XYZ file of C-alpha atoms in Angstrom:
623
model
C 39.845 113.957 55.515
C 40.790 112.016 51.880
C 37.807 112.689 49.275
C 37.395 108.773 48.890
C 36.681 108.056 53.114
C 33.201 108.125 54.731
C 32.543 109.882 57.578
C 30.697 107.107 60.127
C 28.309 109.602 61.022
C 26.834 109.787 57.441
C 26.401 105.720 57.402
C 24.075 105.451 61.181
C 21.227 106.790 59.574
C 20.578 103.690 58.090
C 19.742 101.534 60.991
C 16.831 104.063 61.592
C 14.514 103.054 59.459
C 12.306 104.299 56.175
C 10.250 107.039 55.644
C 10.174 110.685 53.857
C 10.537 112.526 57.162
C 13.915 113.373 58.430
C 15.937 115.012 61.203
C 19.333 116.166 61.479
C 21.362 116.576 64.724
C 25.072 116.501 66.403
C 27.650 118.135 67.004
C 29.569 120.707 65.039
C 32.674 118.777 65.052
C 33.123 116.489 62.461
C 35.124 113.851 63.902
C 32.789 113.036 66.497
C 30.233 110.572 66.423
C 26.911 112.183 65.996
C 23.014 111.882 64.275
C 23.989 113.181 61.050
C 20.160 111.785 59.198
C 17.074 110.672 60.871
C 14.530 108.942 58.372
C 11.521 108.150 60.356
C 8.586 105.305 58.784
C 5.324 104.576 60.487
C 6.040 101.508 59.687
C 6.704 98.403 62.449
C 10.600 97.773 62.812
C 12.126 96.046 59.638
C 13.363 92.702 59.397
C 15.559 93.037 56.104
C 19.323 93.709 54.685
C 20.027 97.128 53.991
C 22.746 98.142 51.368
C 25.455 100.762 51.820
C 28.472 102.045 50.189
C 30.948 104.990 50.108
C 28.274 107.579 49.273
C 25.297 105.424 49.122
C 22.609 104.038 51.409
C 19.515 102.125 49.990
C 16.564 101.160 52.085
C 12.935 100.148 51.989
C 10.286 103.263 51.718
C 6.455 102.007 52.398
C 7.862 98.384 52.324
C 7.688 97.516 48.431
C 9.453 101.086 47.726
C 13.238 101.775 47.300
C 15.146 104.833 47.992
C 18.582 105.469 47.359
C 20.074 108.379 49.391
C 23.827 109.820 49.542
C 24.170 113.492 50.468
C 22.381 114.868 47.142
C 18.823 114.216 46.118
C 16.980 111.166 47.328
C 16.615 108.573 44.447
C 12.762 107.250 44.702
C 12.622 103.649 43.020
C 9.602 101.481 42.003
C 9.255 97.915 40.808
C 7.877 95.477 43.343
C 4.518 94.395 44.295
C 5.351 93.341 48.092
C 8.029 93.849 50.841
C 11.387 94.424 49.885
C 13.111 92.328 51.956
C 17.125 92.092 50.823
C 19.261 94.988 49.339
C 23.124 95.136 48.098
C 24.980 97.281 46.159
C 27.749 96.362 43.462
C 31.550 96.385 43.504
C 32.129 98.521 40.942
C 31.537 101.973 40.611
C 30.654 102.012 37.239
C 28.209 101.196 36.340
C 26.696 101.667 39.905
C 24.553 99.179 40.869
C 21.810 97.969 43.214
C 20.008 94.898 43.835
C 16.727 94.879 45.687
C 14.557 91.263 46.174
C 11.158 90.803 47.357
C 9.100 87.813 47.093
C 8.205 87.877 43.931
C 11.036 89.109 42.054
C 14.749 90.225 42.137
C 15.894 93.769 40.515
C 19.124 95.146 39.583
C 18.915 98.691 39.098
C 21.558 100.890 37.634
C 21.779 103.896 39.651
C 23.644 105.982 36.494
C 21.169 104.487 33.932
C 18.177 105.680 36.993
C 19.090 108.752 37.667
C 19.531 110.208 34.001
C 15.341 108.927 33.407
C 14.502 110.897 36.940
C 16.036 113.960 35.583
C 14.009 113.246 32.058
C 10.763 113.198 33.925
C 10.744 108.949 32.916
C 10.049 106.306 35.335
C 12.915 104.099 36.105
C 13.276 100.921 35.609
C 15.122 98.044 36.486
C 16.164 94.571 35.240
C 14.221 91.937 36.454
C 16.425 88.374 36.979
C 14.484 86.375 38.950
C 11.033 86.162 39.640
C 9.083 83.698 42.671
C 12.511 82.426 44.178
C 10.437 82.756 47.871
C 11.340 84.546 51.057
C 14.653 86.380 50.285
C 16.853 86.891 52.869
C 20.069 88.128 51.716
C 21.520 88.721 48.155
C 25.011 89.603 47.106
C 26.963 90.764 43.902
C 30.080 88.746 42.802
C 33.363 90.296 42.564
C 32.882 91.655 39.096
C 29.291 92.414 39.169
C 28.346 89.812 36.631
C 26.423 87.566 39.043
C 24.077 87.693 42.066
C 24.324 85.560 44.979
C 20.285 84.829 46.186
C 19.778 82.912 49.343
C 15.781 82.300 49.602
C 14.805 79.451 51.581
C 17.143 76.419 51.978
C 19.010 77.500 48.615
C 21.379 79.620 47.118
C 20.349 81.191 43.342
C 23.398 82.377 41.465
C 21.394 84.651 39.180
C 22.391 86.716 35.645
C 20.366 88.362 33.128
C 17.384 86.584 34.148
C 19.119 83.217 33.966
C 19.573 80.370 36.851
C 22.951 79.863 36.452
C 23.282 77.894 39.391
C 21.624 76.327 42.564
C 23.504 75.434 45.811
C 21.345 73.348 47.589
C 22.722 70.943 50.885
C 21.534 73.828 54.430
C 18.817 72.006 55.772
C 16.884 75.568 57.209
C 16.819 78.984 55.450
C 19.981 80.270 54.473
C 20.727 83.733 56.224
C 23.983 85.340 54.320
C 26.427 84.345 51.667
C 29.572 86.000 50.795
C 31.761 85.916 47.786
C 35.670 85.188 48.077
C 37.663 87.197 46.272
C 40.854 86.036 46.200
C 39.706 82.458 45.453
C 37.744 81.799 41.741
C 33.897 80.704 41.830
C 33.801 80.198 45.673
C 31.040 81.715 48.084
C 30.747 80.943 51.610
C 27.241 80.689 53.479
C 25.630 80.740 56.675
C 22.239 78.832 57.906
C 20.189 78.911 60.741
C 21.148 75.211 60.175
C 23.711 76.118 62.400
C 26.629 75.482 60.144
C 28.485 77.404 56.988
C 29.138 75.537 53.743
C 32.098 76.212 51.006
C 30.920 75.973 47.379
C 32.212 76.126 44.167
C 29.364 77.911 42.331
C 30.597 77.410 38.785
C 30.195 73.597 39.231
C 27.916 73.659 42.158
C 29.833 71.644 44.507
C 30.050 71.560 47.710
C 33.462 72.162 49.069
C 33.261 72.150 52.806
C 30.696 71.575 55.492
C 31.526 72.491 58.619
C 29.674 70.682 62.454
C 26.579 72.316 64.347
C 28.995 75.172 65.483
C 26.304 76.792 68.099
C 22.677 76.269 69.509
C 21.082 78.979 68.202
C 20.515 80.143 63.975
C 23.677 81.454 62.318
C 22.596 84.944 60.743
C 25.896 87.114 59.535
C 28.880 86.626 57.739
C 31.788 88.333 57.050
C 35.044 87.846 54.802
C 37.897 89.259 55.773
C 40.003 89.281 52.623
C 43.423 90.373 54.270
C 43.760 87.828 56.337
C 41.520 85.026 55.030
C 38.994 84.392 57.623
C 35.333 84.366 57.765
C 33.798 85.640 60.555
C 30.097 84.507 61.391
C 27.697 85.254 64.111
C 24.428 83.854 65.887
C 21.069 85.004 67.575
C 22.812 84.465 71.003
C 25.562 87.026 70.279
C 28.449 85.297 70.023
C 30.808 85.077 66.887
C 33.244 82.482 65.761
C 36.265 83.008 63.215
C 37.635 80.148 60.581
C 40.335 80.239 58.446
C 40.293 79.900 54.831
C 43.782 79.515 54.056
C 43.768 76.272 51.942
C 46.250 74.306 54.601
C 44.346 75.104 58.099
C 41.309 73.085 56.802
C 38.886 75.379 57.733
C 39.476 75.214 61.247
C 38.143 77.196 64.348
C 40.703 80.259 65.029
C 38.611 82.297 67.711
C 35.014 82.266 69.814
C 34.116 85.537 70.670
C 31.264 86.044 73.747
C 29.784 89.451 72.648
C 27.716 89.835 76.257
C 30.767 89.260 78.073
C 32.740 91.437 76.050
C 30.400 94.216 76.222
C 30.070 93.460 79.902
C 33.906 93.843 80.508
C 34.518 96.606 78.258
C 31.692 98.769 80.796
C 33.123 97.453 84.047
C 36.321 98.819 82.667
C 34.823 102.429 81.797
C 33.717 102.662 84.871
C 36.717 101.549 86.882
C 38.112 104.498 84.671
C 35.882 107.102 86.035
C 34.605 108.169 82.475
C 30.504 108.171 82.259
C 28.815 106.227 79.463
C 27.637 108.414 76.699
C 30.566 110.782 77.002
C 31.532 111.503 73.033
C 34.879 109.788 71.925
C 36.443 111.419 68.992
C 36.863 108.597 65.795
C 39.195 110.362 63.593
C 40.921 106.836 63.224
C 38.148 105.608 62.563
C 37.274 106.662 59.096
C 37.503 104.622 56.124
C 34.412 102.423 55.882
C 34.955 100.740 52.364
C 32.532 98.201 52.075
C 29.047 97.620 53.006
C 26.911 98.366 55.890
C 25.094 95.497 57.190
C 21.849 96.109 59.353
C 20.700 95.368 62.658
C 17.364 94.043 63.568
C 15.134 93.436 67.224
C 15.202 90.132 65.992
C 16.978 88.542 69.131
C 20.681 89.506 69.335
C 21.605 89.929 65.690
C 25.172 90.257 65.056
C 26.328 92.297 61.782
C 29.507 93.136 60.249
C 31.334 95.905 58.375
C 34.946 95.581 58.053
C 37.074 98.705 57.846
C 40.772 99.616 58.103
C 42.953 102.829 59.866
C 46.729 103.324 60.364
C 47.808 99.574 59.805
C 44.875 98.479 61.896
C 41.656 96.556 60.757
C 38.542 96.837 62.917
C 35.085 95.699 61.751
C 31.595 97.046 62.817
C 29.277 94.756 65.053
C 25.329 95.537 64.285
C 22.987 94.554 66.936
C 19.709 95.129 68.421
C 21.073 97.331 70.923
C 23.754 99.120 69.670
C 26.877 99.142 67.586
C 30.119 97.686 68.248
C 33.948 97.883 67.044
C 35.983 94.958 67.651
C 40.109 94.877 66.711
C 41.024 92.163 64.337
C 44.208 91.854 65.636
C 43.398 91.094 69.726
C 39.729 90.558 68.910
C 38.960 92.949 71.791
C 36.036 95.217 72.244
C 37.260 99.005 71.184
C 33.968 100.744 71.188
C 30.371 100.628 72.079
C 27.553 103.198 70.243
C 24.155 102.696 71.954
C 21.041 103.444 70.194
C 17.459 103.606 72.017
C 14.273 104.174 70.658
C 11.952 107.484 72.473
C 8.938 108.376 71.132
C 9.961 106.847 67.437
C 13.364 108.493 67.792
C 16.762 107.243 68.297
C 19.547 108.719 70.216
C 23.269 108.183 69.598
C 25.685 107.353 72.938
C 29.479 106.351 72.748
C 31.677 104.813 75.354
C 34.667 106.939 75.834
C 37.558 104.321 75.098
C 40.258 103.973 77.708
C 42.178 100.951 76.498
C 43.986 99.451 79.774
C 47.565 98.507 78.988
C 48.712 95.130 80.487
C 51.652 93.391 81.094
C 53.369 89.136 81.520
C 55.828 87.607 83.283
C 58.037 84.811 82.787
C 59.026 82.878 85.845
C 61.155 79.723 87.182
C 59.341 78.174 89.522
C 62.059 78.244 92.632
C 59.627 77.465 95.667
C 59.670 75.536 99.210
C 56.813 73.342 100.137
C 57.985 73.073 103.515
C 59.112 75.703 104.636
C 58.806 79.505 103.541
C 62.611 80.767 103.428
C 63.906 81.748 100.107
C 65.314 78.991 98.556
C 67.414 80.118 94.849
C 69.425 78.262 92.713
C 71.919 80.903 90.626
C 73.382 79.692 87.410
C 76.728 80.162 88.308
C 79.631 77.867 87.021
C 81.530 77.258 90.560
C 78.550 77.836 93.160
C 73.712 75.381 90.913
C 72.954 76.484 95.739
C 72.933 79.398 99.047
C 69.716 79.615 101.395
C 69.111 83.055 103.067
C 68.206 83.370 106.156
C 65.571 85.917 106.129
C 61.920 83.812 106.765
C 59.241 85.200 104.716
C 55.699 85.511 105.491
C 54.309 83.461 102.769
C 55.590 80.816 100.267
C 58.412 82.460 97.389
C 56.428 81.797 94.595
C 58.867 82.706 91.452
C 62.241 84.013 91.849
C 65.118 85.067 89.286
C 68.208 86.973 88.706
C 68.142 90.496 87.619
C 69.727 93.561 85.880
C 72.834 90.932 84.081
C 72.976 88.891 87.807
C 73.132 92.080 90.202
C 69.940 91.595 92.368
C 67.232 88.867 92.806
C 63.537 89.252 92.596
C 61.107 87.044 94.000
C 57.407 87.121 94.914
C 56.260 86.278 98.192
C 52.209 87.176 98.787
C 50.846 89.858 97.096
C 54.547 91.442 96.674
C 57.849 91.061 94.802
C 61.004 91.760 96.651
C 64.372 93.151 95.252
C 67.515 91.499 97.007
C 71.036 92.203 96.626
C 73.261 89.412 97.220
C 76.703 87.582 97.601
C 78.145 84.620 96.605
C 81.749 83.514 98.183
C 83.162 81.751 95.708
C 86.414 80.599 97.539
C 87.320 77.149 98.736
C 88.763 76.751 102.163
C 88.198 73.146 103.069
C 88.785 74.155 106.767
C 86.091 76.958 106.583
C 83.894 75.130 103.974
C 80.804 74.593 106.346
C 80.483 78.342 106.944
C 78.254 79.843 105.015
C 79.367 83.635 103.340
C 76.985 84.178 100.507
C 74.967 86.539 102.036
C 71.601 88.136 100.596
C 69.767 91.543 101.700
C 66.605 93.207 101.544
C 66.647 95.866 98.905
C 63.111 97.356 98.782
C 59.870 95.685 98.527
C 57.270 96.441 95.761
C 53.584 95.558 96.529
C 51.354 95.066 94.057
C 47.392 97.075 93.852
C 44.494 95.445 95.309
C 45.594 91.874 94.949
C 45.769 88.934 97.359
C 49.205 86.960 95.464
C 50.979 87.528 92.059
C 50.813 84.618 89.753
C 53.541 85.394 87.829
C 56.508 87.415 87.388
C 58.840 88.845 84.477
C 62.091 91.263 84.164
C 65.106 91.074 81.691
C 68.488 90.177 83.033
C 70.243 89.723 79.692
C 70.514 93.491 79.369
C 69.892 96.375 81.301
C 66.273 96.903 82.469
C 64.630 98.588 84.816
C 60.775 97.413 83.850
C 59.438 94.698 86.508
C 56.108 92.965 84.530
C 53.813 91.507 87.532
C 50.827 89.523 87.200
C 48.070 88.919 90.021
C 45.175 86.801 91.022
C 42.689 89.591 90.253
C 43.550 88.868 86.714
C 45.349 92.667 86.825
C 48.724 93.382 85.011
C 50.989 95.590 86.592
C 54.385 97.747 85.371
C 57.238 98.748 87.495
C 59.623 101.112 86.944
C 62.446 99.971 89.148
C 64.522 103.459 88.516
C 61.776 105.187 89.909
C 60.574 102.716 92.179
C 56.542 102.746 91.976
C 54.150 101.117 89.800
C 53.317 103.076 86.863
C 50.559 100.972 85.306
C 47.567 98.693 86.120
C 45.851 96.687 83.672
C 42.082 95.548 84.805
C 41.168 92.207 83.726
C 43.783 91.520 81.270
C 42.338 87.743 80.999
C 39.354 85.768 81.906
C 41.619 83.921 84.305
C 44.758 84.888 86.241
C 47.835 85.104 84.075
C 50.413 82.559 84.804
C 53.139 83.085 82.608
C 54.525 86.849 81.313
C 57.008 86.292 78.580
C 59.044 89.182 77.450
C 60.827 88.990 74.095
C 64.218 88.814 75.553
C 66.262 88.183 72.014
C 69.686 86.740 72.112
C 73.267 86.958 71.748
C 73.196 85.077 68.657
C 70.638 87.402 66.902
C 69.681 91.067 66.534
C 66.358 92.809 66.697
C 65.417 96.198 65.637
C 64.923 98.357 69.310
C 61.110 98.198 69.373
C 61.051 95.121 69.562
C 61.992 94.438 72.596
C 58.776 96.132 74.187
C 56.374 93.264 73.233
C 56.132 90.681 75.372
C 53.221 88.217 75.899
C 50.822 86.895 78.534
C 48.877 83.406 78.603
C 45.980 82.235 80.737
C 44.302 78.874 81.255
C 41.417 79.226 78.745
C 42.155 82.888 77.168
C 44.237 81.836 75.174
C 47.865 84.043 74.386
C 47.596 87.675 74.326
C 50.550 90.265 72.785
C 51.347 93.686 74.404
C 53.516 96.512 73.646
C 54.772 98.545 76.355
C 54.596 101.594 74.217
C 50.994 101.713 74.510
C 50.082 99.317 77.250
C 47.482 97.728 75.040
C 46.797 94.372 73.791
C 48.018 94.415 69.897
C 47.275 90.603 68.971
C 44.882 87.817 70.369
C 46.991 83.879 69.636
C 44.228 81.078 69.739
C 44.342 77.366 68.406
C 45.931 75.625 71.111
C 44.068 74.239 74.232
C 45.261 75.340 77.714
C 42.357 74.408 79.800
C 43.657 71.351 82.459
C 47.454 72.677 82.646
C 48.881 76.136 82.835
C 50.737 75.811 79.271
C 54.284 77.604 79.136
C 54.801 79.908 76.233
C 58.130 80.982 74.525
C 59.587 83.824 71.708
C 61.664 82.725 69.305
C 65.341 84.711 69.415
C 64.566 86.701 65.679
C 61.205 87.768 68.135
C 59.250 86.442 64.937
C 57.558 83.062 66.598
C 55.915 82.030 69.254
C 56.073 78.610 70.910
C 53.331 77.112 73.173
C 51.675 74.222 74.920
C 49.091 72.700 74.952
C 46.427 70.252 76.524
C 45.934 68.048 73.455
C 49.687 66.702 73.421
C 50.837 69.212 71.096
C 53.188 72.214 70.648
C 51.920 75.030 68.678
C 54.096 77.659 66.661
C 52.781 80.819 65.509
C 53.834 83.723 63.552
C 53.878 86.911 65.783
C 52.088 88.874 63.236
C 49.285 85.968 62.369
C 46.511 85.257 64.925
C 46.586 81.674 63.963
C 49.305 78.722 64.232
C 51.484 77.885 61.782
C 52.561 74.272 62.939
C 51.633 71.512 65.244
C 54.698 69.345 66.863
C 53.134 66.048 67.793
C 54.573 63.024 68.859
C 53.944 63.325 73.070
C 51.756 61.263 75.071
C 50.472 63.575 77.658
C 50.241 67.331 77.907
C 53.017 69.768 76.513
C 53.367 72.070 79.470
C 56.416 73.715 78.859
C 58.251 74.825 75.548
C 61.710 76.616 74.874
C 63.890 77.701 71.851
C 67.474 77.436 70.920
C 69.459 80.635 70.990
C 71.481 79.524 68.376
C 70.000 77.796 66.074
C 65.976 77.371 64.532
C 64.760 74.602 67.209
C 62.395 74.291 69.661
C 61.908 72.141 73.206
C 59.136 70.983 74.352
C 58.216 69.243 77.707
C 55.299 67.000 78.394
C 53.592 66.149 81.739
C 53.799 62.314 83.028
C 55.236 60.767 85.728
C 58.565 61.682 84.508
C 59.558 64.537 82.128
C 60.713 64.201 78.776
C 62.193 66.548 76.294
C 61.578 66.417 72.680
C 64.188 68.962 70.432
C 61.959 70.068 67.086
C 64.011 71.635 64.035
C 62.342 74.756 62.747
């Protein structure tokens, strides 16, 4: 493991609690999760911000006491008359600081500066740069250490060397977290139980931005995530919502995140899998914490966050009354759960195993019969646009299309797709003109698992393929592997709602795409929003959110370079986003009703887009 990474299992022993007594525990093995520190207090549960770093943890000891631990000596500071209620360390590692509040008074200690009077037999102190501010709930360094971010009651303290430089005052209830932006000079973000955040400019104390009542219940965490510009905030009820900062997307709403129902899915799926909860799950990938460890509390559900990256993927930690979490930035799904229960004063580690279910989408015509249920197919073929088999089907053909470069025809009828082979007699004989010769035969059928009718269907017929994407009303994604003929994957619950469109990145003849590319494809859902997949690993590797696909099934499209993606929407809009961005890049206005179907030019940077009336239209958009 580098020198400069943080094993996990060092950082859980602060969400135990404060005290002089301790326990160790685990498992021999490193790189699995396990009780590395216990720190017992006979005190009630605490209701505060604890501080962590790299090496460092700090917490409360005997309320108005503050301890510093890492893997050496315990550091035993004193300077405030009542509770410590809010700790953070600094940026920088030296000097090393830490900031403790309490009613009375706000502290910055230098842990260096500390440390050297400890081993002199003096008594510590610290600098004292604010005093009677009220009930402190969080406090933050800036960027370069020089300043201190207070939020105590309604307002926001930017404190130095015992100085008010500034006071943000405009939440309307006590402020709850504040974060600094880093990439952006003298801002800070904040959260209220107000219910909204607020944008600032502390160098001039103005407000910037002041965002709606965004829930029902108090907003408590925050999080910046620097890399790609969001903030990420959570509330009592457990459910997190995630802006954008980027100075263009006006601070709008990129993603709503239901933690119960998250946590609730993520279980059902464990289950499904056969693996037990509180089976270990080894987290090599998972090491790297590099910034602060926020803190859980029984104070309803109280979401927390610490942001961490492995291997080209960023992942940040969930803190709650129950248990941890570890949510992907990328698809914003659920990739671990760490339990924590309290018996007899003690608290016992359990992880989910992760089994990440692999899902797949399907692009479709729509080629169906009302009337009548006999396969009904219209090839694009320059001297034949229609031939009607004979063969009467069971239930209505749902989607059909050519396949493997116009061999054979799939279609789904019912809970199955079937593979035809066909004919089409292309001569003209105007005595023999009303007899029909196009001919079309049963190949094999391929049913789909535990479903009652696939909602949508996908395969490649510009080159050689022999993967068949299906999607079904259980909301379950399914791969076929038409060479072997048998399904080789299932994906539970892939969406919240069945999947009606899979869209496969297809490319075209007028572009080129490295290899790999061509096993992403994408699936869409009324209300879930678009989701990215990679065949490789049968995962979900990006969550696409912004547009509204709530009254109409939306159509989705790639882009021939496989970098965009084009989609509907219900608010008379088409959306473009960047495959490697979770949020749009451009809305194409200019319709009157619902954009339910979008498509690109293989030749050129342009984009159509179809609205729902009582006729269609077509609108052509240059990229």
């Amino acid at each position: 493991m580098p020198s400069n990474f943080t094993n996990p299992c060092n950082l859980f022993s602060s969400f135990l609690g404060a005290g002089a007594g301790c326990a160790s525990g685990g498992s021999r093995d490193p790189g699995v999760v396990c009780e590395k520190q216990l720190f017992k207090g006979k005190l009630p549960e605490p209701l505060f911000q604890l501080a962590c770093s790299h090496h460092h943890c700090a917490f409360p000891v005997s309320r108005n006491g503050l301890c510093v631990w890492n893997t050496a000596t315990p550091l035993y500071l004193s300077g405030h008359h009542y509770s410590i209620s809010a700790l953070s360390f600094g940026n920088k590692i030296n000097p090393f600081l830490v900031c403790s509040a309490s009613h009375e008074r706000v502290i910055v200690w230098n842990l260096d500066e500390c440390t050297q009077k400890v081993e002199e037999g003096f008594t510590p102190r610290g600098i004292v740069i604010g005093t009677l501010l009220g009930m402190v709930l969080h406090v933050r360094f800036s960027p370069d250490d020089q300043q201190v971010a207070v939020c105590a009651g309604n307002q926001i303290y930017m404190l130095s060397n015992e100085a008010v430089l500034a006071e943000l005052d405009g939440h309307l209830a006590p402020v709850t977290a504040a974060e600094f932006c880093s990439w952006e000079k003298s801002m800070l973000v904040s959260v209220s139980e107000d219910r909204t955040f607020k944008v600032w400019d502390y160098s001039t104390s103005q407000l910037i931005y002041q965002s709606g009542i965004i829930t029902a219940s108090p907003l408590l965490s925050l999080l910046i995530d620097e890399e790609n510009k969001q903030i990420i905030t959570g509330c009592a009820e457990g459910q997190l919502w995630i802006f954008s900062l980027i100075s263009d997307h006006n601070y709008r709403c990129i993603a709503h995140i239901d933690l119960k129902k998250e946590q609730e899915k993520f279980c059902n799926k464990v289950w499904k899998s056969g693996q037990e909860i509180g089976s270990t799950m080894l987290l090599e990938c998972f090491y790297g914490i590099q910034e602060k460890l926020l803190y859980p509390t029984q104070r309803y559900f109280y979401p927390c966050f610490n942001r961490y990256s492995s291997q080209n993927t960023s992942y940040f930690w969930i803190g709650t009354s129950t248990g941890l979490l570890i949510i992907n930035l990328a698809n914003l799904e659920l990739e671990a759960l760490l339990f924590y229960r309290a018996e007899l004063n003690l608290f016992f580690f359990r992880v989910i195993d992760v089994k990440n279910k692999k899902g797949h989408s399907v692009e479709f015509n729509l080629l169906e019969s009302q009337t009548k249920k006999y396969l009904c197919l219209t090839p694009f073929f320059t001297n034949s646009f229609m031939f009607q088999g004979k063969e009467k089907f069971h239930k209505t053909v749902r989607f059909a299309q050519f396949y493997f470069i116009d061999t054979f025809i799939l279609l789904c009828c019912g809970a199955e797709f079937h593979l035809l082979s066909f004919h089409l007699d292309t001569t003209k004989d105007d005595l023999k003109r009303y007899k029909q010769r196009s001919v079309c035969k049963l190949v094999q059928k391929f049913p789909m698992t535990s479903t009652m009718e696939i909602t949508s269907l996908s395969s490649v017929n510009e080159f050689y393929s022999y993967i068949v994407l299906t999607a079904g009303s259980n909301r379950a994604l399914e791969v076929f592997d038409l060479n072997a003929g048998c399904s080789t994957a299932v994906i539970q619950e892939a969406h919240v709602r069945s999947v009606h469109q899979i869209c496969q990145n297809k490319g075209s003849s007028y572009s080129t795409q490295q290899p790999e590319a061509y096993n992403l494809f994408l699936t869409t859902a009324a209300g879930d929003g678009i989701k990215l997949w990679d065949l490789r690993t049968l995962r979900c590797e990006r969550r696409f959110e912004g547009h509204s696909s709530r009254c109409y099934p939306c159509g989705i499209a790639v882009s021939p370079c496989g970098r965009f993606i084009a989609s509907g929407s219900d608010d008379k809009y088409a959306y473009i986003y960047e495959m490697r961005s979770s949020t749009f890049l451009q809305k194409l206005g200019r319709h009157t009703e619902s954009v339910i179907n979008v498509s690109f030019n293989p030749s050129s940077p342009q984009v159509s887009h179809y609205f729902f009336s009582s006729f269609m239209s077509l609108f052509v958009a240059e990229g």
